[in-house]
């Protein structure tokens, strides 16, 4: 069998640029922000989980003491307690969660799928949170489309 012709000698290849480093946080602040984003996401999921379990103590604990529910804290808690405990079952699912952190403040935006007894509602949700005593708590809550 004929032998293949040897390949012509090539000029040395230019030295490739160094491979980009993995996407590590550029600064200590970036690392703190990404850790804070994870903490906020965890707080949002814990809030939804407490609501789904009808655990009103954990649910209320997700809110800042000065959360404005449109009435006094005591009246708001009483109203929420009746609405939560009055349901046979509740399911709150969070999807498409986007968290933005700015210092000790954060905004969580997501799709909320709420099911309770015969009601099923899917809506956009925004929670404004603040860091308080090492925990992220809800200071404002709004529902969109």
Short mmCIF file of N, CA and C in Angstrom, two decimals:
data_model
loop_
_atom_site.label_atom_id
_atom_site.label_comp_id
_atom_site.label_asym_id
_atom_site.label_seq_id
_atom_site.Cartn_x
_atom_site.Cartn_y
_atom_site.Cartn_z
N UNK A 1 0.85 -1.19 0.00
CA UNK A 1 0.00 0.00 0.00
C UNK A 1 0.88 1.23 0.00
N UNK A 2 0.47 2.26 -0.79
CA UNK A 2 1.29 3.47 -0.81
C UNK A 2 1.23 4.18 0.54
N UNK A 3 2.35 4.80 0.88
CA UNK A 3 2.40 5.54 2.15
C UNK A 3 1.91 6.96 1.90
N UNK A 4 1.12 7.52 2.85
CA UNK A 4 0.70 8.91 2.68
C UNK A 4 1.92 9.83 2.73
N UNK A 5 1.84 10.90 1.97
CA UNK A 5 2.94 11.86 1.95
C UNK A 5 3.01 12.52 3.32
N UNK A 6 4.24 12.79 3.81
CA UNK A 6 4.32 13.47 5.11
C UNK A 6 3.73 14.88 4.99
N UNK A 7 3.08 15.30 6.06
CA UNK A 7 2.48 16.63 6.08
C UNK A 7 3.59 17.66 6.05
N UNK A 8 3.39 18.77 5.31
CA UNK A 8 4.44 19.80 5.31
C UNK A 8 4.58 20.38 6.71
N UNK A 9 5.80 20.76 7.05
CA UNK A 9 6.03 21.36 8.36
C UNK A 9 5.30 22.69 8.44
N UNK A 10 4.55 22.87 9.50
CA UNK A 10 3.78 24.11 9.66
C UNK A 10 4.57 25.09 10.48
N UNK A 11 4.30 26.35 10.24
CA UNK A 11 4.92 27.37 11.08
C UNK A 11 4.38 27.18 12.50
N UNK A 12 5.19 27.50 13.51
CA UNK A 12 4.67 27.31 14.87
C UNK A 12 3.39 28.14 15.06
N UNK A 13 2.42 27.51 15.72
CA UNK A 13 1.15 28.20 15.97
C UNK A 13 1.38 29.33 16.95
N UNK A 14 0.65 30.43 16.77
CA UNK A 14 0.80 31.51 17.77
C UNK A 14 0.36 30.98 19.13
N UNK A 15 0.96 31.49 20.16
CA UNK A 15 0.59 31.06 21.51
C UNK A 15 -0.86 31.46 21.77
N UNK A 16 -1.71 30.48 22.13
CA UNK A 16 -3.11 30.85 22.37
C UNK A 16 -3.24 31.76 23.59
N UNK A 17 -4.26 32.58 23.56
CA UNK A 17 -4.54 33.43 24.73
C UNK A 17 -4.89 32.51 25.89
N UNK A 18 -4.56 32.91 27.10
CA UNK A 18 -4.90 32.04 28.23
C UNK A 18 -6.43 31.86 28.29
N UNK A 19 -6.84 30.68 28.69
CA UNK A 19 -8.28 30.40 28.80
C UNK A 19 -8.86 31.31 29.88
N UNK A 20 -10.07 31.81 29.65
CA UNK A 20 -10.66 32.66 30.70
C UNK A 20 -10.84 31.86 31.98
N UNK A 21 -10.64 32.51 33.08
CA UNK A 21 -10.82 31.84 34.37
C UNK A 21 -12.30 31.51 34.54
N UNK A 22 -12.61 30.50 35.34
CA UNK A 22 -14.04 30.23 35.59
C UNK A 22 -14.70 31.47 36.17
N UNK A 23 -15.99 31.57 35.98
CA UNK A 23 -16.72 32.76 36.43
C UNK A 23 -16.76 32.81 37.95
N UNK A 24 -15.65 33.18 38.51
CA UNK A 24 -15.58 33.32 39.97
C UNK A 24 -15.94 34.77 40.30
N UNK A 25 -16.46 35.00 41.49
CA UNK A 25 -16.77 36.39 41.85
C UNK A 25 -15.52 37.25 41.73
N UNK A 26 -15.67 38.41 41.13
CA UNK A 26 -14.52 39.27 40.86
C UNK A 26 -14.00 39.91 42.14
N UNK A 27 -14.87 40.16 43.07
CA UNK A 27 -14.47 40.85 44.29
C UNK A 27 -15.15 40.20 45.49
N UNK A 28 -14.69 40.60 46.65
CA UNK A 28 -15.31 40.13 47.88
C UNK A 28 -16.78 40.55 47.90
N UNK A 29 -17.07 41.77 47.40
CA UNK A 29 -18.46 42.25 47.37
C UNK A 29 -19.32 41.35 46.48
N UNK A 30 -18.79 40.96 45.31
CA UNK A 30 -19.55 40.06 44.42
C UNK A 30 -19.84 38.74 45.12
N UNK A 31 -18.85 38.21 45.84
CA UNK A 31 -19.04 36.95 46.56
C UNK A 31 -20.12 37.11 47.62
N UNK A 32 -20.09 38.25 48.33
CA UNK A 32 -21.11 38.50 49.36
C UNK A 32 -22.49 38.64 48.72
N UNK A 33 -22.55 39.32 47.56
CA UNK A 33 -23.84 39.49 46.87
C UNK A 33 -24.41 38.15 46.43
N UNK A 34 -23.55 37.27 45.87
CA UNK A 34 -24.09 35.99 45.40
C UNK A 34 -24.51 35.13 46.59
N UNK A 35 -23.79 35.21 47.71
CA UNK A 35 -24.21 34.49 48.92
C UNK A 35 -25.54 35.06 49.41
N UNK A 36 -25.67 36.39 49.37
CA UNK A 36 -26.91 37.04 49.81
C UNK A 36 -28.07 36.63 48.90
N UNK A 37 -27.80 36.55 47.58
CA UNK A 37 -28.86 36.13 46.65
C UNK A 37 -29.34 34.72 47.00
N UNK A 38 -28.40 33.83 47.32
CA UNK A 38 -28.78 32.46 47.72
C UNK A 38 -29.59 32.49 49.01
N UNK A 39 -29.18 33.34 49.96
CA UNK A 39 -29.91 33.44 51.23
C UNK A 39 -31.32 33.97 51.02
N UNK A 40 -31.47 34.98 50.15
CA UNK A 40 -32.79 35.54 49.86
C UNK A 40 -33.66 34.47 49.19
N UNK A 41 -33.10 33.76 48.21
CA UNK A 41 -33.86 32.69 47.54
C UNK A 41 -34.30 31.65 48.55
N UNK A 42 -33.42 31.31 49.50
CA UNK A 42 -33.77 30.35 50.55
C UNK A 42 -34.89 30.87 51.43
N UNK A 43 -34.85 32.17 51.75
CA UNK A 43 -35.90 32.77 52.58
C UNK A 43 -37.25 32.74 51.86
N UNK A 44 -37.24 33.02 50.55
CA UNK A 44 -38.48 32.99 49.76
C UNK A 44 -39.05 31.58 49.74
N UNK A 45 -38.17 30.59 49.52
CA UNK A 45 -38.65 29.19 49.47
C UNK A 45 -39.16 28.74 50.83
N UNK A 46 -38.49 29.16 51.91
CA UNK A 46 -38.94 28.80 53.26
C UNK A 46 -40.31 29.42 53.56
N UNK A 47 -40.52 30.65 53.10
CA UNK A 47 -41.81 31.33 53.27
C UNK A 47 -42.91 30.55 52.55
N UNK A 48 -42.66 30.18 51.28
CA UNK A 48 -43.65 29.42 50.50
C UNK A 48 -43.91 28.06 51.14
N UNK A 49 -42.84 27.44 51.66
CA UNK A 49 -42.97 26.12 52.29
C UNK A 49 -43.80 26.22 53.58
N UNK A 50 -43.53 27.24 54.40
CA UNK A 50 -44.29 27.42 55.65
C UNK A 50 -45.77 27.64 55.33
N UNK A 51 -46.05 28.43 54.30
CA UNK A 51 -47.42 28.70 53.87
C UNK A 51 -48.08 27.39 53.42
N UNK A 52 -47.36 26.60 52.62
CA UNK A 52 -47.89 25.33 52.13
C UNK A 52 -48.17 24.35 53.28
N UNK A 53 -47.32 24.38 54.31
CA UNK A 53 -47.50 23.50 55.47
C UNK A 53 -48.54 24.04 56.44
N UNK A 54 -49.01 25.26 56.18
CA UNK A 54 -49.93 25.96 57.08
C UNK A 54 -49.29 26.17 58.47
N UNK A 55 -47.97 26.41 58.46
CA UNK A 55 -47.23 26.67 59.68
C UNK A 55 -47.21 28.19 59.88
N UNK A 56 -48.26 28.69 60.57
CA UNK A 56 -48.40 30.15 60.67
C UNK A 56 -47.25 30.80 61.44
N UNK A 57 -46.65 30.10 62.39
CA UNK A 57 -45.53 30.71 63.12
C UNK A 57 -44.34 30.97 62.20
N UNK A 58 -43.96 29.96 61.40
CA UNK A 58 -42.86 30.16 60.44
C UNK A 58 -43.26 31.17 59.37
N UNK A 59 -44.52 31.11 58.94
CA UNK A 59 -45.03 32.04 57.92
C UNK A 59 -44.91 33.48 58.43
N UNK A 60 -45.41 33.76 59.63
CA UNK A 60 -45.32 35.12 60.18
C UNK A 60 -43.87 35.51 60.43
N UNK A 61 -43.02 34.54 60.77
CA UNK A 61 -41.61 34.82 61.00
C UNK A 61 -40.88 35.27 59.74
N UNK A 62 -41.47 35.00 58.57
CA UNK A 62 -40.85 35.42 57.31
C UNK A 62 -41.05 36.91 57.05
N UNK A 63 -41.92 37.54 57.82
CA UNK A 63 -42.24 38.96 57.63
C UNK A 63 -41.55 39.81 58.69
N UNK A 64 -41.13 41.01 58.29
CA UNK A 64 -40.55 41.97 59.23
C UNK A 64 -41.61 42.36 60.25
N UNK A 65 -41.15 42.70 61.44
CA UNK A 65 -42.08 43.11 62.51
C UNK A 65 -42.93 44.30 62.06
N UNK A 66 -42.34 45.18 61.23
CA UNK A 66 -43.07 46.38 60.78
C UNK A 66 -43.69 46.19 59.40
N UNK A 67 -43.88 44.93 58.96
CA UNK A 67 -44.53 44.68 57.67
C UNK A 67 -45.89 45.36 57.65
N UNK A 68 -46.18 46.06 56.54
CA UNK A 68 -47.46 46.76 56.41
C UNK A 68 -48.42 45.89 55.61
N UNK A 69 -49.29 45.20 56.31
CA UNK A 69 -50.29 44.37 55.66
C UNK A 69 -51.60 45.11 55.47
N UNK A 70 -51.55 46.44 55.56
CA UNK A 70 -52.76 47.25 55.35
C UNK A 70 -53.60 47.42 56.61
N UNK A 71 -53.15 46.86 57.72
CA UNK A 71 -53.85 46.98 59.00
C UNK A 71 -52.84 46.77 60.11
N UNK A 72 -53.27 46.80 61.35
CA UNK A 72 -52.31 46.56 62.43
C UNK A 72 -51.73 45.16 62.28
N UNK A 73 -50.56 44.95 62.83
CA UNK A 73 -49.92 43.63 62.73
C UNK A 73 -50.84 42.56 63.33
N UNK A 74 -51.45 42.87 64.47
CA UNK A 74 -52.32 41.89 65.13
C UNK A 74 -53.51 41.54 64.24
N UNK A 75 -54.14 42.55 63.64
CA UNK A 75 -55.31 42.32 62.77
C UNK A 75 -54.88 41.57 61.50
N UNK A 76 -53.72 41.94 60.96
CA UNK A 76 -53.22 41.26 59.76
C UNK A 76 -52.95 39.79 60.06
N UNK A 77 -52.26 39.52 61.20
CA UNK A 77 -51.98 38.13 61.57
C UNK A 77 -53.27 37.34 61.78
N UNK A 78 -54.25 37.95 62.43
CA UNK A 78 -55.52 37.26 62.67
C UNK A 78 -56.20 36.90 61.35
N UNK A 79 -56.22 37.86 60.43
CA UNK A 79 -56.82 37.64 59.11
C UNK A 79 -56.09 36.52 58.36
N UNK A 80 -54.74 36.60 58.34
CA UNK A 80 -53.96 35.58 57.63
C UNK A 80 -54.12 34.21 58.29
N UNK A 81 -54.12 34.19 59.63
CA UNK A 81 -54.27 32.92 60.36
C UNK A 81 -55.59 32.24 59.96
N UNK A 82 -56.68 33.01 59.94
CA UNK A 82 -57.99 32.45 59.57
C UNK A 82 -57.98 31.96 58.13
N UNK A 83 -57.38 32.74 57.23
CA UNK A 83 -57.36 32.36 55.81
C UNK A 83 -56.48 31.14 55.56
N UNK A 84 -55.39 31.01 56.30
CA UNK A 84 -54.49 29.87 56.11
C UNK A 84 -55.05 28.62 56.78
N UNK A 85 -55.42 28.74 58.05
CA UNK A 85 -55.87 27.56 58.78
C UNK A 85 -57.26 27.11 58.35
N UNK A 86 -58.02 28.00 57.69
CA UNK A 86 -59.36 27.66 57.22
C UNK A 86 -59.36 26.79 55.96
N UNK A 87 -58.19 26.61 55.36
CA UNK A 87 -58.09 25.80 54.14
C UNK A 87 -57.77 24.36 54.50
N UNK A 88 -58.36 23.41 53.74
CA UNK A 88 -58.02 22.00 53.95
C UNK A 88 -56.57 21.75 53.55
N UNK A 89 -56.17 22.31 52.41
CA UNK A 89 -54.79 22.14 51.96
C UNK A 89 -54.37 23.37 51.18
N UNK A 90 -53.08 23.63 51.22
CA UNK A 90 -52.51 24.78 50.50
C UNK A 90 -51.23 24.29 49.82
N UNK A 91 -51.04 24.73 48.59
CA UNK A 91 -49.79 24.48 47.88
C UNK A 91 -49.33 25.80 47.28
N UNK A 92 -48.13 26.21 47.63
CA UNK A 92 -47.55 27.43 47.07
C UNK A 92 -46.24 27.04 46.39
N UNK A 93 -46.19 27.21 45.08
CA UNK A 93 -44.99 26.88 44.30
C UNK A 93 -44.39 28.17 43.76
N UNK A 94 -43.08 28.27 43.83
CA UNK A 94 -42.33 29.43 43.34
C UNK A 94 -41.54 28.98 42.12
N UNK A 95 -41.65 29.74 41.01
CA UNK A 95 -40.86 29.41 39.82
C UNK A 95 -40.33 30.69 39.19
N UNK A 96 -39.25 30.55 38.43
CA UNK A 96 -38.65 31.70 37.75
C UNK A 96 -38.15 32.76 38.71
N UNK A 97 -37.63 32.34 39.85
CA UNK A 97 -37.20 33.27 40.89
C UNK A 97 -35.98 34.08 40.44
N UNK A 98 -36.11 35.41 40.51
CA UNK A 98 -35.00 36.32 40.22
C UNK A 98 -34.80 37.18 41.46
N UNK A 99 -33.57 37.22 41.94
CA UNK A 99 -33.26 37.97 43.16
C UNK A 99 -32.26 39.07 42.82
N UNK A 100 -32.51 40.27 43.32
CA UNK A 100 -31.58 41.39 43.19
C UNK A 100 -31.27 41.88 44.60
N UNK A 101 -29.98 41.94 44.92
CA UNK A 101 -29.56 42.37 46.25
C UNK A 101 -28.83 43.69 46.13
N UNK A 102 -29.13 44.61 47.04
CA UNK A 102 -28.43 45.89 47.11
C UNK A 102 -28.17 46.16 48.58
N UNK A 103 -26.99 45.77 49.06
CA UNK A 103 -26.67 45.95 50.47
C UNK A 103 -27.56 45.08 51.34
N UNK A 104 -28.29 45.73 52.26
CA UNK A 104 -29.18 45.00 53.17
C UNK A 104 -30.62 44.94 52.66
N UNK A 105 -30.81 45.28 51.39
CA UNK A 105 -32.15 45.22 50.79
C UNK A 105 -32.13 44.27 49.61
N UNK A 106 -33.27 43.65 49.35
CA UNK A 106 -33.35 42.72 48.22
C UNK A 106 -34.76 42.73 47.65
N UNK A 107 -34.84 42.39 46.38
CA UNK A 107 -36.13 42.22 45.71
C UNK A 107 -36.14 40.81 45.12
N UNK A 108 -37.22 40.08 45.38
CA UNK A 108 -37.41 38.75 44.80
C UNK A 108 -38.64 38.82 43.91
N UNK A 109 -38.47 38.46 42.64
CA UNK A 109 -39.60 38.44 41.70
C UNK A 109 -39.72 37.02 41.16
N UNK A 110 -40.97 36.53 41.09
CA UNK A 110 -41.18 35.15 40.68
C UNK A 110 -42.63 34.92 40.28
N UNK A 111 -42.89 33.74 39.78
CA UNK A 111 -44.24 33.29 39.47
C UNK A 111 -44.69 32.48 40.67
N UNK A 112 -45.86 32.79 41.19
CA UNK A 112 -46.42 32.06 42.33
C UNK A 112 -47.63 31.26 41.86
N UNK A 113 -47.57 29.95 42.06
CA UNK A 113 -48.71 29.09 41.76
C UNK A 113 -49.31 28.68 43.10
N UNK A 114 -50.49 29.21 43.37
CA UNK A 114 -51.17 28.99 44.65
C UNK A 114 -52.39 28.10 44.42
N UNK A 115 -52.47 27.04 45.20
CA UNK A 115 -53.65 26.17 45.14
C UNK A 115 -54.13 25.94 46.56
N UNK A 116 -55.42 26.11 46.76
CA UNK A 116 -56.01 25.84 48.07
C UNK A 116 -57.45 25.40 47.83
N UNK A 117 -57.79 24.24 48.36
CA UNK A 117 -59.14 23.70 48.20
C UNK A 117 -59.54 23.78 46.72
N UNK A 118 -60.55 24.57 46.37
CA UNK A 118 -61.01 24.64 44.97
C UNK A 118 -60.44 25.82 44.20
N UNK A 119 -59.50 26.55 44.77
CA UNK A 119 -58.94 27.74 44.14
C UNK A 119 -57.55 27.44 43.58
N UNK A 120 -57.29 27.92 42.37
CA UNK A 120 -55.97 27.77 41.77
C UNK A 120 -55.63 29.08 41.06
N UNK A 121 -54.57 29.75 41.52
CA UNK A 121 -54.20 31.06 40.97
C UNK A 121 -52.70 31.08 40.68
N UNK A 122 -52.36 31.53 39.48
CA UNK A 122 -50.96 31.72 39.11
C UNK A 122 -50.77 33.20 38.84
N UNK A 123 -49.79 33.81 39.50
CA UNK A 123 -49.60 35.25 39.32
C UNK A 123 -48.14 35.62 39.54
N UNK A 124 -47.78 36.80 39.02
CA UNK A 124 -46.46 37.35 39.29
C UNK A 124 -46.45 37.87 40.71
N UNK A 125 -45.31 37.74 41.38
CA UNK A 125 -45.22 38.18 42.77
C UNK A 125 -43.90 38.90 42.95
N UNK A 126 -43.92 39.91 43.80
CA UNK A 126 -42.71 40.64 44.16
C UNK A 126 -42.67 40.75 45.68
N UNK A 127 -41.55 40.36 46.24
CA UNK A 127 -41.32 40.53 47.68
C UNK A 127 -40.12 41.45 47.85
N UNK A 128 -40.28 42.49 48.65
CA UNK A 128 -39.16 43.34 49.03
C UNK A 128 -38.73 42.85 50.41
N UNK A 129 -37.44 42.58 50.55
CA UNK A 129 -36.92 42.04 51.80
C UNK A 129 -35.80 42.91 52.34
N UNK A 130 -35.57 42.82 53.64
CA UNK A 130 -34.42 43.47 54.27
C UNK A 130 -33.72 42.44 55.15
N UNK A 131 -32.41 42.66 55.32
CA UNK A 131 -31.65 41.78 56.21
C UNK A 131 -31.85 42.31 57.63
N UNK A 132 -32.31 41.44 58.51
CA UNK A 132 -32.57 41.84 59.89
C UNK A 132 -32.06 40.74 60.81
N UNK A 133 -31.06 41.06 61.61
CA UNK A 133 -30.51 40.07 62.53
C UNK A 133 -30.00 38.83 61.83
N UNK A 134 -29.41 38.99 60.65
CA UNK A 134 -28.86 37.85 59.93
C UNK A 134 -29.87 37.11 59.07
N UNK A 135 -31.14 37.48 59.14
CA UNK A 135 -32.18 36.83 58.33
C UNK A 135 -32.78 37.83 57.35
N UNK A 136 -33.25 37.33 56.22
CA UNK A 136 -33.96 38.15 55.25
C UNK A 136 -35.45 38.05 55.54
N UNK A 137 -36.10 39.19 55.75
CA UNK A 137 -37.53 39.21 56.07
C UNK A 137 -38.28 40.13 55.10
N UNK A 138 -39.54 39.81 54.89
CA UNK A 138 -40.37 40.52 53.92
C UNK A 138 -40.88 41.83 54.54
N UNK A 139 -40.67 42.94 53.82
CA UNK A 139 -41.19 44.23 54.27
C UNK A 139 -42.33 44.71 53.39
N UNK A 140 -42.41 44.18 52.17
CA UNK A 140 -43.46 44.59 51.25
C UNK A 140 -43.75 43.43 50.30
N UNK A 141 -45.02 43.29 49.96
CA UNK A 141 -45.45 42.18 49.11
C UNK A 141 -46.42 42.73 48.08
N UNK A 142 -46.22 42.38 46.81
CA UNK A 142 -47.17 42.83 45.79
C UNK A 142 -47.36 41.73 44.76
N UNK A 143 -48.56 41.67 44.23
CA UNK A 143 -48.93 40.66 43.24
C UNK A 143 -49.29 41.36 41.95
N UNK A 144 -48.74 40.84 40.85
CA UNK A 144 -49.03 41.41 39.53
C UNK A 144 -49.75 40.39 38.68
N UNK A 145 -49.54 40.47 37.36
CA UNK A 145 -50.24 39.55 36.46
C UNK A 145 -49.43 38.29 36.24
#
